[in-house]
XYZ file of N, CA, C and O in Angstrom:
512
model
N -28.575 -7.303 13.704
C -27.150 -7.177 13.597
C -26.788 -6.646 12.219
O -27.551 -6.758 11.284
N -25.592 -6.103 12.147
C -25.110 -5.534 10.905
C -24.526 -6.631 10.028
O -23.769 -7.490 10.494
N -24.869 -6.578 8.755
C -24.308 -7.510 7.794
C -24.025 -6.774 6.493
O -24.872 -6.039 5.989
N -22.839 -6.975 5.967
C -22.460 -6.465 4.661
C -22.178 -7.639 3.747
O -21.534 -8.604 4.161
N -22.627 -7.535 2.518
C -22.425 -8.595 1.544
C -21.895 -7.982 0.263
O -22.571 -7.164 -0.366
N -20.698 -8.397 -0.130
C -20.129 -7.997 -1.408
C -20.561 -8.990 -2.478
O -20.633 -10.195 -2.227
N -20.810 -8.490 -3.661
C -21.160 -9.343 -4.776
C -20.661 -8.710 -6.066
O -20.304 -7.537 -6.097
N -20.647 -9.499 -7.119
C -20.277 -9.008 -8.435
C -18.904 -9.408 -8.907
O -18.531 -9.090 -10.041
N -18.146 -10.100 -8.077
C -16.837 -10.548 -8.500
C -16.926 -11.644 -9.537
O -17.981 -12.227 -9.781
N -15.801 -11.915 -10.147
C -15.743 -12.948 -11.160
C -14.498 -12.832 -11.994
O -13.524 -12.179 -11.612
N -14.538 -13.458 -13.139
C -13.417 -13.485 -14.067
C -13.634 -12.465 -15.168
O -14.716 -12.399 -15.762
N -12.605 -11.686 -15.439
C -12.676 -10.684 -16.490
C -11.327 -10.621 -17.200
O -10.287 -10.894 -16.600
N -11.350 -10.288 -18.472
C -10.118 -10.127 -19.231
C -9.445 -8.812 -18.884
O -10.102 -7.858 -18.454
N -8.125 -8.730 -19.045
C -7.468 -7.429 -18.874
C -8.127 -6.372 -19.754
O -8.443 -6.612 -20.916
N -8.327 -5.214 -19.169
C -9.027 -4.145 -19.855
C -10.528 -4.183 -19.700
O -11.210 -3.223 -20.096
N -11.046 -5.238 -19.118
C -12.473 -5.381 -18.930
C -12.971 -4.678 -17.687
O -12.228 -3.988 -16.985
N -14.253 -4.874 -17.401
C -14.914 -4.180 -16.309
C -15.690 -5.147 -15.433
O -16.166 -6.189 -15.890
N -15.816 -4.780 -14.173
C -16.687 -5.456 -13.227
C -17.379 -4.409 -12.374
O -16.829 -3.332 -12.129
N -18.558 -4.747 -11.928
C -19.318 -3.890 -11.037
C -19.560 -4.648 -9.742
O -20.309 -5.626 -9.724
N -18.918 -4.207 -8.675
C -19.096 -4.812 -7.370
C -20.115 -4.025 -6.570
O -20.199 -2.803 -6.667
N -20.880 -4.742 -5.765
C -21.852 -4.124 -4.890
C -21.558 -4.484 -3.444
O -21.094 -5.585 -3.150
N -21.823 -3.546 -2.564
C -21.754 -3.755 -1.127
C -23.136 -3.454 -0.584
O -23.533 -2.284 -0.506
N -23.878 -4.480 -0.253
C -25.238 -4.338 0.235
C -25.281 -4.584 1.735
O -24.564 -5.446 2.251
N -26.134 -3.847 2.426
C -26.149 -3.877 3.881
C -27.522 -4.214 4.423
O -28.553 -3.919 3.810
N -27.517 -4.824 5.592
C -28.698 -4.971 6.418
C -28.326 -4.618 7.850
O -27.182 -4.787 8.261
N -29.287 -4.103 8.595
C -29.035 -3.713 9.969
C -28.280 -2.408 10.127
O -27.880 -2.060 11.246
N -28.087 -1.690 9.035
C -27.338 -0.442 9.047
C -27.740 0.351 7.814
O -28.052 -0.242 6.770
N -27.757 1.648 7.927
C -28.034 2.513 6.793
C -26.711 3.033 6.262
O -26.058 3.866 6.899
N -26.310 2.546 5.107
C -24.985 2.869 4.585
C -24.817 4.350 4.300
O -23.693 4.856 4.319
N -25.912 5.034 4.015
C -25.822 6.451 3.749
C -25.286 7.268 4.912
O -24.855 8.409 4.714
N -25.291 6.705 6.100
C -24.799 7.393 7.285
C -23.349 7.065 7.622
O -22.848 7.525 8.643
N -22.690 6.293 6.780
C -21.369 5.787 7.106
C -20.378 6.043 5.983
O -20.735 6.116 4.806
N -19.117 6.155 6.377
C -18.026 6.046 5.424
C -17.919 4.581 5.013
O -17.951 3.683 5.854
N -17.789 4.343 3.726
C -17.598 2.995 3.213
C -16.199 2.899 2.623
O -15.852 3.645 1.705
N -15.427 1.993 3.161
C -14.098 1.741 2.649
C -14.067 0.476 1.820
O -14.850 -0.454 2.049
N -13.183 0.454 0.845
C -12.957 -0.738 0.032
C -11.505 -1.178 0.193
O -10.587 -0.349 0.170
N -11.348 -2.471 0.320
C -10.060 -3.087 0.575
C -9.917 -4.298 -0.332
O -10.903 -4.873 -0.785
N -8.688 -4.683 -0.565
C -8.457 -5.904 -1.320
C -7.244 -6.633 -0.769
O -6.333 -6.027 -0.213
N -7.259 -7.929 -0.932
C -6.186 -8.758 -0.423
C -5.896 -9.874 -1.411
O -6.773 -10.671 -1.735
N -4.670 -9.905 -1.873
C -4.195 -10.971 -2.730
C -3.482 -12.015 -1.878
O -2.993 -11.713 -0.785
N -3.399 -13.258 -2.356
C -2.722 -14.302 -1.580
C -1.296 -13.906 -1.214
O -0.532 -13.428 -2.053
N -0.956 -14.092 0.065
C 0.376 -13.781 0.542
C 0.647 -12.319 0.788
O 1.773 -11.964 1.162
N -0.334 -11.465 0.589
C -0.161 -10.034 0.781
C -1.105 -9.513 1.850
O -2.130 -10.120 2.139
N -0.740 -8.384 2.419
C -1.596 -7.742 3.401
C -2.810 -7.117 2.732
O -2.768 -6.719 1.574
N -3.874 -7.039 3.488
C -5.053 -6.334 3.022
C -4.736 -4.850 2.867
O -4.127 -4.233 3.745
N -5.129 -4.289 1.760
C -4.863 -2.887 1.501
C -6.154 -2.142 1.176
O -6.999 -2.622 0.425
N -6.282 -0.971 1.770
C -7.378 -0.102 1.420
C -7.042 0.689 0.178
O -5.903 1.138 0.003
N -8.016 0.868 -0.709
C -7.739 1.597 -1.937
C -8.758 2.687 -2.246
O -8.508 3.512 -3.130
N -9.882 2.712 -1.544
C -10.884 3.719 -1.851
C -11.857 3.853 -0.692
O -12.041 2.915 0.093
N -12.485 5.009 -0.587
C -13.554 5.196 0.385
C -14.484 6.283 -0.109
O -14.124 7.106 -0.951
N -15.688 6.269 0.435
C -16.688 7.268 0.101
C -17.327 7.739 1.396
O -17.694 6.936 2.250
N -17.449 9.049 1.554
C -17.986 9.629 2.772
C -19.502 9.636 2.745
O -20.140 9.339 1.733
N -20.087 10.009 3.876
C -21.544 10.084 3.961
C -22.121 11.167 3.063
O -23.306 11.100 2.723
N -21.314 12.167 2.695
C -21.756 13.175 1.739
C -21.122 12.988 0.361
O -21.058 13.919 -0.433
N -20.633 11.778 0.093
C -20.218 11.314 -1.230
C -18.907 11.897 -1.728
O -18.651 11.901 -2.939
N -18.078 12.380 -0.827
C -16.697 12.613 -1.208
C -16.004 11.264 -1.384
O -16.215 10.349 -0.586
N -15.179 11.134 -2.405
C -14.492 9.883 -2.673
C -12.992 10.073 -2.693
O -12.482 11.115 -3.080
N -12.304 9.041 -2.282
C -10.854 8.982 -2.319
C -10.441 7.700 -3.037
O -11.034 6.642 -2.817
N -9.399 7.812 -3.857
C -8.837 6.661 -4.545
C -7.322 6.725 -4.471
O -6.735 7.798 -4.645
N -6.700 5.601 -4.243
C -5.252 5.553 -4.358
C -4.878 5.721 -5.825
O -5.675 5.471 -6.735
N -3.640 6.140 -6.066
C -3.229 6.459 -7.426
C -3.362 5.275 -8.378
O -3.655 5.459 -9.563
N -3.146 4.076 -7.883
C -3.143 2.915 -8.755
C -4.518 2.589 -9.336
O -4.607 1.882 -10.337
N -5.587 3.079 -8.719
C -6.926 2.821 -9.232
C -7.639 4.086 -9.682
O -8.712 3.995 -10.298
N -7.073 5.234 -9.418
C -7.706 6.495 -9.783
C -7.907 6.563 -11.294
O -7.004 6.261 -12.069
N -9.093 6.949 -11.685
C -9.428 7.007 -13.096
C -9.954 5.709 -13.661
O -10.490 5.696 -14.779
N -9.802 4.612 -12.935
C -10.303 3.315 -13.366
C -11.464 2.818 -12.508
O -12.371 2.161 -13.012
N -11.406 3.102 -11.211
C -12.437 2.663 -10.274
C -13.281 3.859 -9.859
O -12.759 4.963 -9.672
N -14.567 3.628 -9.673
C -15.486 4.680 -9.273
C -16.433 4.166 -8.202
O -17.090 3.139 -8.392
N -16.517 4.885 -7.087
C -17.448 4.562 -6.017
C -18.695 5.426 -6.131
O -18.603 6.615 -6.437
N -19.826 4.834 -5.854
C -21.068 5.576 -5.818
C -22.032 4.892 -4.859
O -21.793 3.771 -4.406
N -23.104 5.590 -4.552
C -24.117 5.050 -3.654
C -25.454 4.908 -4.368
O -25.811 5.726 -5.212
N -26.159 3.867 -4.013
C -27.557 3.729 -4.369
C -28.306 3.578 -3.052
O -28.534 2.465 -2.572
N -28.655 4.699 -2.456
C -29.246 4.667 -1.126
C -30.629 4.023 -1.115
O -31.057 3.511 -0.080
N -31.316 4.048 -2.247
C -32.617 3.388 -2.311
C -32.491 1.887 -2.113
O -33.452 1.232 -1.709
N -31.335 1.338 -2.420
C -31.069 -0.086 -2.229
C -30.110 -0.348 -1.079
O -29.675 -1.489 -0.891
N -29.762 0.703 -0.331
C -28.837 0.573 0.787
C -27.555 -0.119 0.336
O -27.071 -1.060 0.975
N -27.017 0.376 -0.757
C -25.912 -0.285 -1.437
C -24.869 0.737 -1.871
O -25.205 1.861 -2.246
N -23.622 0.331 -1.810
C -22.524 1.087 -2.396
C -21.978 0.283 -3.563
O -21.817 -0.941 -3.465
N -21.700 0.969 -4.653
C -21.266 0.336 -5.891
C -19.827 0.717 -6.186
O -19.450 1.885 -6.092
N -19.046 -0.271 -6.536
C -17.683 -0.056 -7.003
C -17.622 -0.485 -8.466
O -17.665 -1.676 -8.768
N -17.545 0.492 -9.341
C -17.386 0.226 -10.760
C -15.904 0.168 -11.076
O -15.180 1.136 -10.832
N -15.454 -0.949 -11.606
C -14.055 -1.158 -11.932
C -13.918 -1.311 -13.437
O -14.454 -2.251 -14.021
N -13.213 -0.389 -14.042
C -12.959 -0.404 -15.476
C -11.463 -0.551 -15.729
O -10.639 -0.315 -14.851
N -11.130 -0.926 -16.940
C -9.733 -1.064 -17.348
C -8.936 -1.918 -16.373
O -7.843 -1.554 -15.938
N -9.491 -3.056 -16.036
C -8.851 -3.926 -15.058
C -7.506 -4.433 -15.569
O -7.344 -4.729 -16.757
N -6.570 -4.526 -14.648
C -5.200 -4.893 -14.955
C -4.838 -6.209 -14.289
O -5.476 -6.625 -13.322
N -3.781 -6.867 -14.781
C -3.377 -8.142 -14.176
C -3.016 -8.039 -12.706
O -3.082 -9.052 -12.004
N -2.665 -6.862 -12.216
C -2.336 -6.705 -10.805
C -3.549 -6.459 -9.916
O -3.402 -6.345 -8.694
N -4.738 -6.382 -10.487
C -5.943 -6.129 -9.706
C -6.568 -7.353 -9.043
O -7.366 -7.179 -8.117
N -6.275 -8.587 -9.476
C -6.962 -9.721 -8.854
C -6.720 -9.804 -7.358
O -5.589 -9.665 -6.877
N -7.783 -10.048 -6.617
C -7.745 -10.129 -5.162
C -9.152 -10.421 -4.683
O -10.110 -10.403 -5.457
N -9.268 -10.677 -3.385
C -10.570 -10.666 -2.745
C -10.856 -9.229 -2.338
O -10.033 -8.580 -1.684
N -12.007 -8.740 -2.729
C -12.388 -7.359 -2.474
C -13.406 -7.300 -1.348
O -14.396 -8.034 -1.354
N -13.166 -6.409 -0.393
C -14.000 -6.256 0.790
C -14.531 -4.834 0.883
O -13.828 -3.880 0.546
N -15.736 -4.702 1.392
C -16.229 -3.409 1.826
C -16.360 -3.409 3.339
O -16.483 -4.460 3.973
N -16.324 -2.227 3.925
C -16.414 -2.083 5.369
C -16.934 -0.691 5.701
O -16.877 0.221 4.877
N -17.428 -0.527 6.927
C -18.003 0.745 7.356
C -17.179 1.390 8.450
O -16.571 0.722 9.293
N -17.178 2.715 8.430
C -16.596 3.532 9.482
C -17.615 4.597 9.841
O -18.195 5.218 8.946
N -17.821 4.810 11.124
C -18.836 5.753 11.568
C -18.465 7.205 11.275
O -19.338 8.052 11.102
N -17.172 7.497 11.169
C -16.718 8.872 11.081
C -15.756 9.071 9.926
O -14.929 8.209 9.623
N -15.860 10.250 9.301
C -14.864 10.695 8.357
C -13.726 11.322 9.163
O -13.943 12.284 9.892
N -12.551 10.787 9.022
C -11.417 11.217 9.817
C -10.521 12.148 9.023
O -10.607 12.218 7.796
N -9.655 12.828 9.749
C -8.959 13.978 9.182
C -8.070 13.632 7.994
O -7.848 14.467 7.116
N -7.555 12.412 7.934
C -6.631 12.040 6.865
C -7.261 11.171 5.784
O -6.557 10.684 4.894
N -8.560 10.987 5.827
C -9.197 10.104 4.846
C -9.170 10.672 3.433
O -9.328 9.914 2.464
N -8.988 11.986 3.318
C -8.948 12.599 2.000
C -7.604 12.436 1.308
O -7.501 12.703 0.110
N -6.593 11.994 2.038
C -5.248 11.962 1.488
C -4.523 10.635 1.642
O -3.460 10.454 1.044
N -5.068 9.719 2.419
C -4.420 8.436 2.678
C -5.405 7.295 2.446
O -6.615 7.479 2.575
N -4.884 6.117 2.138
C -5.778 4.965 1.980
C -6.534 4.669 3.260
O -6.034 4.925 4.357
N -7.732 4.127 3.153
C -8.496 3.827 4.361
C -7.774 2.791 5.223
O -7.331 1.757 4.717
N -7.667 3.041 6.536
C -6.986 2.108 7.425
C -7.951 1.039 7.944
O -9.021 1.352 8.449
N -7.545 -0.198 7.844
C -8.418 -1.294 8.241
C -8.879 -1.180 9.683
O -10.030 -1.504 9.994
N -8.014 -0.717 10.566
C -8.331 -0.737 11.989
C -9.433 0.230 12.376
O -9.991 0.111 13.472
N -9.759 1.181 11.525
C -10.829 2.128 11.829
C -12.200 1.634 11.398
O -13.202 2.261 11.727
N -12.259 0.548 10.683
C -13.514 0.070 10.120
C -14.098 -1.040 10.975
O -13.379 -1.953 11.413
N -15.395 -0.957 11.205
C -16.053 -1.784 12.207
C -16.780 -2.998 11.652
O -16.741 -4.074 12.259
N -17.463 -2.836 10.552
C -18.273 -3.894 9.972
C -17.714 -4.272 8.619
O -17.440 -3.400 7.788
N -17.578 -5.562 8.400
C -16.931 -6.081 7.203
C -17.784 -7.120 6.516
O -18.470 -7.908 7.174
N -17.717 -7.120 5.205
C -18.295 -8.203 4.442
C -17.327 -9.363 4.331
O -16.186 -9.318 4.809
N -17.774 -10.420 3.684
C -16.967 -11.622 3.536
C -16.043 -11.580 2.329
O -15.140 -12.407 2.219
N -16.246 -10.643 1.441
C -15.383 -10.484 0.292
C -15.913 -11.164 -0.949
O -16.680 -12.124 -0.876
N -15.487 -10.664 -2.090
C -15.822 -11.265 -3.367
C -14.565 -11.325 -4.220
O -13.774 -10.379 -4.249
N -14.376 -12.441 -4.899
C -13.145 -12.688 -5.641
C -13.197 -12.024 -7.011
O -14.174 -12.176 -7.753
N -12.133 -11.330 -7.333
C -11.952 -10.741 -8.658
C -10.731 -11.389 -9.296
O -9.649 -11.406 -8.708
N -10.912 -11.923 -10.483
C -9.831 -12.549 -11.227
C -9.707 -11.870 -12.582
O -10.711 -11.669 -13.275
N -8.494 -11.513 -12.951
C -8.220 -10.876 -14.236
C -7.283 -11.787 -15.006
O -6.152 -12.026 -14.586
N -7.759 -12.290 -16.117
C -6.983 -13.248 -16.892
C -7.459 -13.234 -18.337
O -8.646 -13.055 -18.617
N -6.514 -13.436 -19.243
C -6.846 -13.566 -20.651
C -7.126 -14.999 -21.050
O -7.527 -15.275 -22.166
């Protein structure tokens, strides 16, 4: 069966950095679109970034220039490097897979309903 596990969350000061990983078993991540989502208490889950099977990346404006997606296919892992973290970034962060790159993925946030396999999430806290 497919399993995704997010790791690397924790507490960081504003302006600091965290490196999140999305590791997979039962699936080869290099063959899938990987979406990243986050959910803060009382708010809807929102997609903010995705990476295609050929490593095209999309970021919403609020994280562009601060967050970077990459792949380490030797470890069957996708990495989310988060720099310059802000007080509005704390949330549970999720990764998920989509089998296909869809026509609007280059211009819109990843939609939750298109993603099939999900991790359990990792908590990111930003505090001084």
